[in-house]
CSV table of C-alpha atoms in Angstrom, one decimal:
chain,number,residue,atom,x,y,z
A,164,MET,CA,84.0,117.4,102.4
A,165,ALA,CA,85.3,113.9,103.2
A,166,ILE,CA,82.2,113.0,105.2
A,167,SER,CA,79.9,114.2,102.4
A,168,ARG,CA,81.8,112.1,99.9
A,169,ARG,CA,81.7,109.1,102.1
A,170,LYS,CA,77.8,109.5,102.4
A,171,VAL,CA,77.4,109.7,98.7
A,172,CYS,CA,79.4,106.4,98.2
A,173,CYS,CA,77.4,104.6,100.9
A,174,SER,CA,74.1,105.8,99.5
A,175,PHE,CA,75.1,104.7,96.0
A,176,LEU,CA,76.2,101.3,97.3
A,177,SER,CA,73.0,101.0,99.2
A,178,ASP,CA,70.9,101.9,96.2
A,179,VAL,CA,72.6,99.5,94.0
A,180,PHE,CA,73.0,96.4,96.2
A,181,LEU,CA,70.7,96.7,99.1
A,182,THR,CA,67.5,98.2,97.4
A,183,TYR,CA,65.0,96.3,95.3
A,184,SER,CA,63.3,98.3,92.5
A,185,THR,CA,60.3,97.2,90.5
A,186,VAL,CA,58.2,98.5,87.6
A,187,LYS,CA,55.1,100.5,88.6
A,188,VAL,CA,51.9,98.8,87.2
A,189,VAL,CA,49.0,100.9,86.2
A,190,GLN,CA,45.6,99.1,86.0
A,191,VAL,CA,43.2,100.4,83.4
A,192,PRO,CA,39.6,98.9,83.5
A,193,ASN,CA,38.9,98.7,79.7
A,194,THR,CA,37.3,95.5,78.3
A,195,LEU,CA,38.2,96.2,74.6
A,196,ILE,CA,41.8,97.0,75.3
A,197,ALA,CA,42.1,93.9,77.6
A,198,ILE,CA,40.6,91.8,74.9
A,199,VAL,CA,43.4,93.1,72.4
A,200,TYR,CA,46.0,92.7,74.9
A,201,ARG,CA,45.1,88.9,75.6
A,202,LEU,CA,44.6,88.2,71.9
A,203,ILE,CA,48.0,89.4,71.1
A,204,GLN,CA,49.4,87.4,74.0
A,205,LEU,CA,47.6,84.3,72.6
A,206,ILE,CA,49.0,84.8,69.2
A,207,ILE,CA,52.6,85.2,70.5
A,208,PHE,CA,52.2,82.1,72.6
A,209,ALA,CA,50.8,80.2,69.6
A,210,TYR,CA,53.8,81.4,67.7
A,211,ILE,CA,56.2,80.1,70.3
A,212,ALA,CA,54.5,76.7,70.7
A,213,LEU,CA,53.7,75.9,67.1
A,214,TYR,CA,56.4,77.6,65.1
A,215,ILE,CA,59.5,77.8,67.3
A,216,VAL,CA,59.2,74.7,69.4
A,217,TRP,CA,57.1,72.4,67.1
A,218,LEU,CA,57.7,73.3,63.4
A,219,LYS,CA,61.2,74.5,63.9
A,220,GLN,CA,61.9,71.7,66.3
A,221,GLY,CA,63.3,74.2,68.9
A,222,TYR,CA,63.3,71.4,71.6
A,223,GLN,CA,65.9,69.6,69.7
A,224,GLN,CA,69.7,69.5,69.3
A,225,PHE,CA,70.9,69.2,65.8
A,226,GLN,CA,73.9,67.8,63.9
A,227,GLU,CA,74.7,67.7,60.2
A,228,PRO,CA,75.8,64.0,59.0
A,229,ARG,CA,79.2,63.0,57.7
A,230,GLY,CA,79.5,60.2,55.3
A,231,THR,CA,80.7,58.6,52.1
A,232,SER,CA,79.4,56.4,49.4
A,233,ILE,CA,80.5,53.4,47.5
A,234,ILE,CA,79.1,53.3,44.0
A,235,LYS,CA,78.9,50.5,41.2
A,236,VAL,CA,77.8,50.9,37.7
A,237,LYS,CA,76.4,48.0,35.7
A,238,GLY,CA,75.5,47.7,32.2
A,239,ILE,CA,76.6,46.9,28.7
A,240,ALA,CA,76.1,49.1,25.6
A,241,LYS,CA,76.5,48.9,21.8
A,242,VAL,CA,78.9,51.6,20.4
A,243,ALA,CA,78.9,53.1,17.0
A,244,GLY,CA,82.6,53.7,15.6
A,245,ASN,CA,83.2,56.0,12.7
A,246,GLU,CA,86.7,55.6,11.1
A,247,THR,CA,87.4,59.3,10.8
A,248,ILE,CA,86.2,62.3,12.8
A,249,ARG,CA,84.5,63.7,9.5
A,250,PHE,CA,82.3,60.5,9.0
A,251,VAL,CA,83.6,59.6,5.7
A,252,HIS,CA,83.3,55.7,6.2
A,253,ALA,CA,80.6,53.5,7.3
A,254,ASP,CA,79.7,52.9,10.9
A,255,GLN,CA,81.1,50.1,12.8
A,256,THR,CA,79.6,48.4,15.9
A,257,HIS,CA,81.5,47.8,19.1
A,258,LEU,CA,80.7,46.9,22.6
A,259,TRP,CA,81.5,48.7,25.9
A,260,ASP,CA,81.2,47.2,29.2
A,261,THR,CA,81.8,48.8,32.8
A,262,ALA,CA,85.5,48.4,32.4
A,263,GLU,CA,85.6,50.5,29.2
A,264,TYR,CA,83.1,53.3,29.9
A,265,GLN,CA,83.6,53.9,33.7
A,266,MET,CA,86.9,56.1,33.6
A,267,PRO,CA,88.3,56.4,36.3
A,268,PRO,CA,87.0,53.2,37.9
A,269,LEU,CA,87.0,54.5,41.4
A,270,GLU,CA,86.3,58.2,42.6
A,271,ASN,CA,85.5,59.6,46.0
A,272,ASN,CA,81.6,60.2,46.2
A,273,ALA,CA,81.5,60.5,42.4
A,274,PHE,CA,81.7,58.4,39.3
A,275,PHE,CA,82.1,59.1,35.4
A,276,ILE,CA,80.4,57.2,32.4
A,277,THR,CA,81.9,57.7,29.0
A,278,THR,CA,79.3,58.3,26.3
A,279,ARG,CA,81.6,59.4,23.6
A,280,GLN,CA,85.2,59.0,22.7
A,281,ILE,CA,87.5,60.4,20.0
A,282,VAL,CA,90.5,58.1,19.6
A,283,THR,CA,93.8,58.9,17.6
A,284,TYR,CA,95.8,56.0,17.2
A,285,ASP,CA,99.7,55.5,16.6
A,286,GLN,CA,100.7,59.2,17.1
A,287,THR,CA,104.4,59.8,17.0
A,288,GLU,CA,106.3,63.0,17.8
A,289,GLY,CA,107.3,64.8,14.6
A,290,ASP,CA,106.2,67.3,11.9
A,291,CYS,CA,102.8,67.1,10.1
A,292,PRO,CA,100.2,69.3,8.6
A,293,SER,CA,97.6,71.0,11.0
A,294,ALA,CA,93.9,69.8,10.7
A,295,LEU,CA,91.4,71.7,8.7
A,296,GLU,CA,89.3,72.4,11.6
A,297,ASP,CA,92.2,74.4,13.0
A,298,LYS,CA,91.7,76.8,10.1
A,299,LEU,CA,95.5,77.7,10.0
A,300,PHE,CA,95.3,78.3,6.3
A,301,CYS,CA,98.5,79.7,4.5
A,302,ASN,CA,100.3,80.0,1.2
A,303,SER,CA,104.1,80.1,0.5
A,304,SER,CA,104.2,83.8,0.2
A,305,GLU,CA,102.8,84.5,3.7
A,306,SER,CA,105.7,84.0,6.3
A,307,ASP,CA,103.9,85.6,9.2
A,308,VAL,CA,100.9,83.3,9.2
A,309,CYS,CA,102.9,80.3,10.6
A,310,PRO,CA,105.7,81.9,12.9
A,311,ALA,CA,108.2,79.3,13.5
A,312,GLY,CA,108.7,78.2,17.1
A,313,GLN,CA,105.5,79.7,18.4
A,314,PRO,CA,102.7,77.5,19.9
A,315,THR,CA,99.6,76.9,17.9
A,316,PRO,CA,96.3,78.5,19.2
A,317,ASN,CA,95.0,75.0,20.4
A,318,THR,CA,98.4,74.3,22.0
A,319,PHE,CA,98.6,71.0,20.0
A,320,GLY,CA,102.2,71.8,18.9
A,321,TYR,CA,104.6,74.4,17.6
A,322,PHE,CA,104.6,76.0,14.2
A,323,THR,CA,107.5,74.9,12.1
A,324,GLY,CA,107.3,78.0,9.6
A,325,ASN,CA,106.4,75.7,6.7
A,326,CYS,CA,103.1,75.8,4.5
A,327,VAL,CA,102.1,72.3,3.5
A,328,PRO,CA,99.0,70.5,1.9
A,329,THR,CA,96.6,69.1,4.7
A,330,PHE,CA,95.9,65.5,5.1
A,331,GLU,CA,92.1,65.8,4.4
A,332,ASN,CA,92.5,67.8,1.1
A,333,ALA,CA,95.8,68.1,-0.7
A,334,SER,CA,94.6,71.1,-2.6
A,335,ILE,CA,94.3,73.2,0.5
A,336,ASN,CA,97.6,74.4,2.3
A,337,VAL,CA,97.9,74.7,6.0
A,338,CYS,CA,100.6,75.5,8.5
A,339,GLU,CA,103.1,72.6,9.4
A,340,ILE,CA,103.4,72.0,13.1
A,341,HIS,CA,105.8,70.0,15.3
A,342,ALA,CA,103.4,67.8,17.5
A,343,TRP,CA,102.2,64.3,18.1
A,344,CYS,CA,101.2,63.4,14.6
A,345,PRO,CA,98.7,62.8,13.1
A,346,GLU,CA,96.9,65.6,15.0
A,347,GLU,CA,93.7,64.8,16.7
A,348,LEU,CA,91.4,66.7,14.4
A,349,SER,CA,92.7,65.3,11.2
A,350,GLN,CA,92.8,61.5,11.6
A,351,SER,CA,90.7,60.0,14.5
A,352,THR,CA,88.1,57.5,15.2
A,353,GLU,CA,84.9,58.6,17.0
A,354,PHE,CA,82.9,56.1,19.3
A,355,ILE,CA,79.5,57.0,20.6
A,356,MET,CA,77.3,55.1,23.0
A,357,ASN,CA,73.8,53.9,22.1
A,358,LYS,CA,71.5,56.3,24.1
A,359,ASP,CA,68.8,53.5,24.8
A,360,ASP,CA,71.6,51.1,26.2
A,361,MET,CA,73.0,54.0,28.4
A,362,GLU,CA,69.6,54.7,29.9
A,363,ASN,CA,69.3,51.1,31.0
A,364,PHE,CA,72.6,51.3,33.1
A,365,THR,CA,72.1,50.8,36.9
A,366,ILE,CA,73.9,52.6,39.7
A,367,TYR,CA,74.3,50.8,43.1
A,368,LEU,CA,74.5,53.5,45.6
A,369,LYS,CA,75.7,52.4,49.1
A,370,THR,CA,76.0,55.1,51.7
A,371,MET,CA,77.3,55.3,55.3
A,372,VAL,CA,76.6,58.3,57.5
A,373,THR,CA,77.5,59.1,61.2
A,374,PHE,CA,76.0,61.5,63.6
A,375,THR,CA,78.8,61.7,66.1
A,376,LEU,CA,77.1,63.8,68.7
A,377,PHE,CA,74.4,61.2,69.1
A,378,ASN,CA,76.8,58.2,68.5
A,379,ILE,CA,74.5,56.9,65.6
A,380,ASN,CA,75.7,55.3,62.3
A,381,LEU,CA,73.5,54.7,59.5
A,382,ARG,CA,73.4,53.1,56.1
A,383,ASN,CA,70.8,53.2,53.3
A,384,VAL,CA,71.3,49.6,52.8
A,385,ARG,CA,69.5,47.5,55.4
A,386,ASP,CA,68.9,43.8,56.2
A,387,ALA,CA,65.5,43.9,54.5
A,388,THR,CA,66.8,45.5,51.2
A,389,ASN,CA,65.5,43.9,48.0
A,390,PHE,CA,68.4,44.0,45.5
A,391,THR,CA,66.0,43.3,42.7
A,392,CYS,CA,64.4,46.7,43.3
A,393,ARG,CA,64.6,49.9,41.2
A,394,TYR,CA,64.5,53.2,42.8
A,395,HIS,CA,61.2,55.2,42.3
A,396,LYS,CA,60.4,58.4,44.0
A,397,ASP,CA,57.0,57.4,45.0
A,398,ASN,CA,56.8,53.5,44.7
A,399,ASP,CA,60.2,52.6,46.1
A,400,PRO,CA,62.1,55.6,47.6
A,401,HIS,CA,64.4,53.4,49.8
A,402,CYS,CA,65.8,51.3,47.0
A,403,PRO,CA,69.7,51.8,46.6
A,404,ILE,CA,69.7,50.7,42.9
A,405,LEU,CA,69.0,53.6,40.5
A,406,ARG,CA,68.4,53.5,36.8
A,407,ILE,CA,70.1,56.2,34.8
A,408,GLY,CA,67.3,56.7,32.3
A,409,ASP,CA,65.0,57.4,35.3
A,410,ILE,CA,67.5,60.1,36.7
A,411,LEU,CA,67.8,61.7,33.2
A,412,ASP,CA,63.9,61.6,32.8
A,413,SER,CA,63.5,63.7,36.1
A,414,LEU,CA,65.8,66.3,34.8
A,415,ASN,CA,64.7,69.3,32.6
A,416,THR,CA,67.6,68.9,30.1
A,417,ASN,CA,68.4,67.7,26.5
A,418,LYS,CA,69.5,64.1,26.8
A,419,SER,CA,70.8,63.9,23.3
A,420,ALA,CA,73.1,66.9,24.1
A,421,LEU,CA,74.3,65.2,27.3
A,422,LEU,CA,75.1,61.9,25.5
A,423,ARG,CA,77.2,63.7,22.9
A,424,GLU,CA,78.8,66.5,25.0
A,425,GLY,CA,78.6,65.2,28.4
A,426,GLY,CA,77.5,66.9,31.6
A,427,LEU,CA,77.6,67.1,35.5
A,428,ILE,CA,74.8,65.8,37.5
A,429,GLU,CA,74.3,65.9,41.2
A,430,ILE,CA,72.7,63.1,43.2
A,431,ARG,CA,71.9,64.7,46.7
A,432,GLN,CA,71.0,62.5,49.5
A,433,ASP,CA,69.1,64.4,52.3
A,434,TRP,CA,69.5,62.7,55.7
A,435,THR,CA,67.0,64.6,57.8
A,436,CYS,CA,66.3,62.3,60.8
A,437,ASN,CA,64.4,62.6,64.1
A,438,PHE,CA,66.1,60.5,66.6
A,439,ASP,CA,63.5,60.9,69.2
A,440,PHE,CA,62.2,58.0,67.2
A,441,HIS,CA,64.1,54.8,66.3
A,442,LYS,CA,66.9,55.3,64.0
A,443,ASP,CA,65.7,52.6,61.6
A,444,TYR,CA,63.0,55.1,60.5
A,445,CYS,CA,65.6,57.4,59.0
A,446,PHE,CA,66.1,56.9,55.2
A,447,PRO,CA,67.8,59.4,52.9
A,448,LYS,CA,65.4,61.5,50.4
A,449,LEU,CA,67.0,61.7,46.9
A,450,GLU,CA,67.1,64.7,44.6
A,451,PHE,CA,68.7,65.0,41.1
A,452,ASN,CA,70.1,68.3,39.6
A,453,VAL,CA,72.0,69.3,36.4
A,454,LEU,CA,74.9,71.4,37.2
A,455,GLN,CA,76.5,71.4,33.7
A,456,SER,CA,74.2,70.6,30.6
A,457,GLY,CA,75.4,69.3,27.4
A,458,ASP,CA,73.8,72.3,25.5
A,459,ASP,CA,75.2,75.2,27.5
A,460,LYS,CA,76.1,78.0,24.8
A,461,LEU,CA,79.1,79.2,26.6
A,462,SER,CA,80.8,76.0,27.7
A,463,PRO,CA,78.8,72.7,26.9
A,464,GLY,CA,79.4,69.4,28.6
A,465,ILE,CA,82.5,67.8,30.1
A,466,ASN,CA,85.5,66.3,28.4
A,467,TYR,CA,89.1,65.4,29.1
A,468,ARG,CA,92.1,63.8,27.4
A,469,SER,CA,94.3,60.9,28.1
A,470,ALA,CA,97.0,59.1,26.5
A,471,GLN,CA,98.7,55.7,26.7
A,472,LYS,CA,102.2,55.4,25.5
A,473,TYR,CA,104.1,52.4,24.1
A,474,ARG,CA,107.3,51.6,22.2
A,475,ILE,CA,107.8,49.6,19.2
A,476,ASN,CA,111.5,48.9,17.8
A,477,GLY,CA,112.8,51.8,19.7
A,478,THR,CA,110.0,54.3,18.6
A,479,GLU,CA,107.7,55.9,21.0
A,480,TYR,CA,103.9,55.8,20.1
A,481,ARG,CA,100.9,56.9,21.9
A,482,THR,CA,97.1,56.5,21.6
A,483,LEU,CA,95.3,59.7,22.4
A,484,SER,CA,91.7,59.7,23.6
A,485,LYS,CA,89.4,62.6,24.0
A,486,ILE,CA,86.5,61.6,26.4
A,487,TYR,CA,83.1,62.9,26.9
A,488,GLY,CA,80.8,61.7,29.4
A,489,LEU,CA,78.4,62.1,32.3
A,490,ARG,CA,79.9,62.7,35.9
A,491,PHE,CA,77.8,62.0,38.7
A,492,ILE,CA,78.6,63.8,42.1
A,493,VAL,CA,76.9,62.3,45.3
A,494,ALA,CA,76.4,64.9,47.9
A,495,ILE,CA,75.2,64.2,51.5
A,496,SER,CA,73.2,66.8,53.3
A,497,GLY,CA,70.5,66.9,56.0
A,498,LYS,CA,70.6,67.2,59.8
A,499,GLY,CA,69.7,64.8,62.8
A,500,GLY,CA,67.9,66.1,65.8
A,501,LYS,CA,67.3,64.9,69.3
A,502,PHE,CA,65.6,66.3,72.3
A,503,ASP,CA,67.6,68.6,74.4
A,504,ILE,CA,66.1,70.3,77.6
A,505,VAL,CA,68.6,73.3,77.1
A,506,ASN,CA,67.6,74.0,73.6
A,507,LEU,CA,64.0,73.8,74.6
A,508,PHE,CA,64.4,76.5,77.4
A,509,VAL,CA,66.4,78.7,75.1
A,510,ALA,CA,63.6,78.5,72.4
A,511,ILE,CA,60.8,79.3,74.9
A,512,GLY,CA,63.0,82.1,76.4
A,513,SER,CA,63.6,83.7,73.0
A,514,GLY,CA,59.8,83.5,72.2
A,515,ILE,CA,58.8,85.1,75.6
A,516,GLY,CA,60.8,88.2,74.7
A,517,PHE,CA,58.0,88.9,71.9
A,518,MET,CA,55.4,89.2,74.7
A,519,VAL,CA,56.5,92.8,75.1
A,520,ILE,CA,54.7,93.5,71.8
A,521,ALA,CA,51.3,93.2,73.6
A,522,ASP,CA,52.4,96.0,76.0
A,523,ILE,CA,53.9,98.2,73.4
A,524,VAL,CA,50.7,97.9,71.2
A,525,CYS,CA,48.1,98.6,74.1
A,526,ASP,CA,50.3,101.4,75.5
A,527,ALA,CA,50.4,103.0,72.0
A,528,ILE,CA,46.7,102.9,71.8
A,529,PHE,CA,46.1,104.5,75.2
A,530,MET,CA,48.9,107.1,74.8
A,531,TYR,CA,48.0,108.3,71.3
A,532,ILE,CA,44.7,106.9,70.0
A,533,HIS,CA,42.1,106.5,73.0
A,534,LYS,CA,39.9,109.4,73.7
A,535,TYR,CA,40.9,109.4,77.3
A,536,ARG,CA,44.5,109.5,76.5
A,537,GLU,CA,45.2,112.5,78.5
A,538,ARG,CA,43.7,111.0,81.6
A,539,TYR,CA,46.0,107.7,80.9
A,540,ARG,CA,49.0,109.9,80.6
A,541,GLN,CA,48.5,111.6,84.0
A,542,GLY,CA,48.1,108.1,85.6
A,543,LYS,CA,51.0,106.7,83.6
A,544,ILE,CA,53.5,109.3,83.9
A,545,ASN,CA,55.2,110.9,87.0
A,546,VAL,CA,57.0,114.2,86.2
A,547,CYS,CA,59.9,114.9,88.4
A,548,VAL,CA,61.1,118.5,88.2
A,549,ILE,CA,64.6,119.3,89.3
A,550,SER,CA,65.4,123.0,89.8
A,551,SER,CA,68.6,124.5,90.6
A,552,ASP,CA,67.2,128.1,91.5
A,553,GLU,CA,67.4,127.4,95.2
A,554,GLU,CA,70.6,126.1,96.6
A,555,ASN,CA,71.3,125.4,100.3
A,556,SER,CA,74.8,125.8,102.1
A,557,ASP,CA,75.3,122.0,101.7
A,558,GLY,CA,75.0,122.3,97.8
A,559,ASN,CA,72.1,120.0,97.7
A,560,LEU,CA,69.6,120.5,94.9
A,561,THR,CA,65.9,121.0,95.7
A,562,SER,CA,63.6,118.4,93.9
A,563,ILE,CA,59.9,118.9,93.4
A,564,LEU,CA,57.9,115.9,92.6
A,565,ALA,CA,54.7,117.2,90.8
A,566,MET,CA,51.9,114.7,90.2
A,567,GLN,CA,48.5,115.5,89.2
A,568,LYS,CA,45.6,113.6,90.5
A,569,GLU,CA,42.3,113.2,89.4
């Protein structure tokens, strides 16, 4: 028994490590199927060469860029100022320059342009009527409308529990609140920028990117850059100076709503570069998208509040500003590619695997469609019948190989 097991082990090791096996090849002289076979191989070869290697650049190694942008905005605008939020008095004209409409003055890959501002001057902490726009109407007999000590729905202050006449109309009673008074919605001044002036603002966009894998650094501003240029998608796509009006014109959005309610706009730089050529040929392609419009029905535009506090004769005051505007986000995307022999072999190897499709198709035709399919099966398939009806003393099975020949 030990000798038999030893023979089995030696036979197994010999079959695995010392024996070469190959696939049986059956030749079938058939012109039509041969043409189909070669045609499929040609199509697969064209797919590998044209699509995988050339169009998809399978011969290159790729890396996404990393970078940042320095942004400067220039322009001056006329601003219409209304003495109250309810437009009771005549308009007044003011001027805004970069220091006033670009807030904050410096952001990381972004910038903000104020287009509308509501300012409430000389607020002090105390008790005052809520604004009519809050719609906190009451009368002296309703004690549950103004619950003392509870915050107001707009979180501007706390209810005092009193019902008093409003600033806007003394005949209307509203809930009194403890807050910074006067409240923003009752006595404020609105400033709104002239749309034509805003569209003539210019953006100087200076971007630096790096491809660390290839040790390549690039900038969109080059030695030959003409700083009197203006960006145009077709006429001057490499110019780093953009006009805001041109950006807004390229967007499918309501410009008047953007001016009044604000919005979020993306400036996308696509750095797709082929470093098999000189790096100076690589320039970014710009795309503009509206991420938040000014006429969105659910939540239009962009706004935020800021306050500047000061003291006069020991009393603390503040100036409250509610600011609407356009926030531009600069995004950097793309990829840089360079020839790599390993990637080329991987691309070709992955494509060669598709060659088996030709064998599968032609085999399927011969096995199931061709009129001589039975004869093909006889030449293609060897049937090995193993029977256990007869056993010898050593316990070996008798194998019978039955192969029909024409």
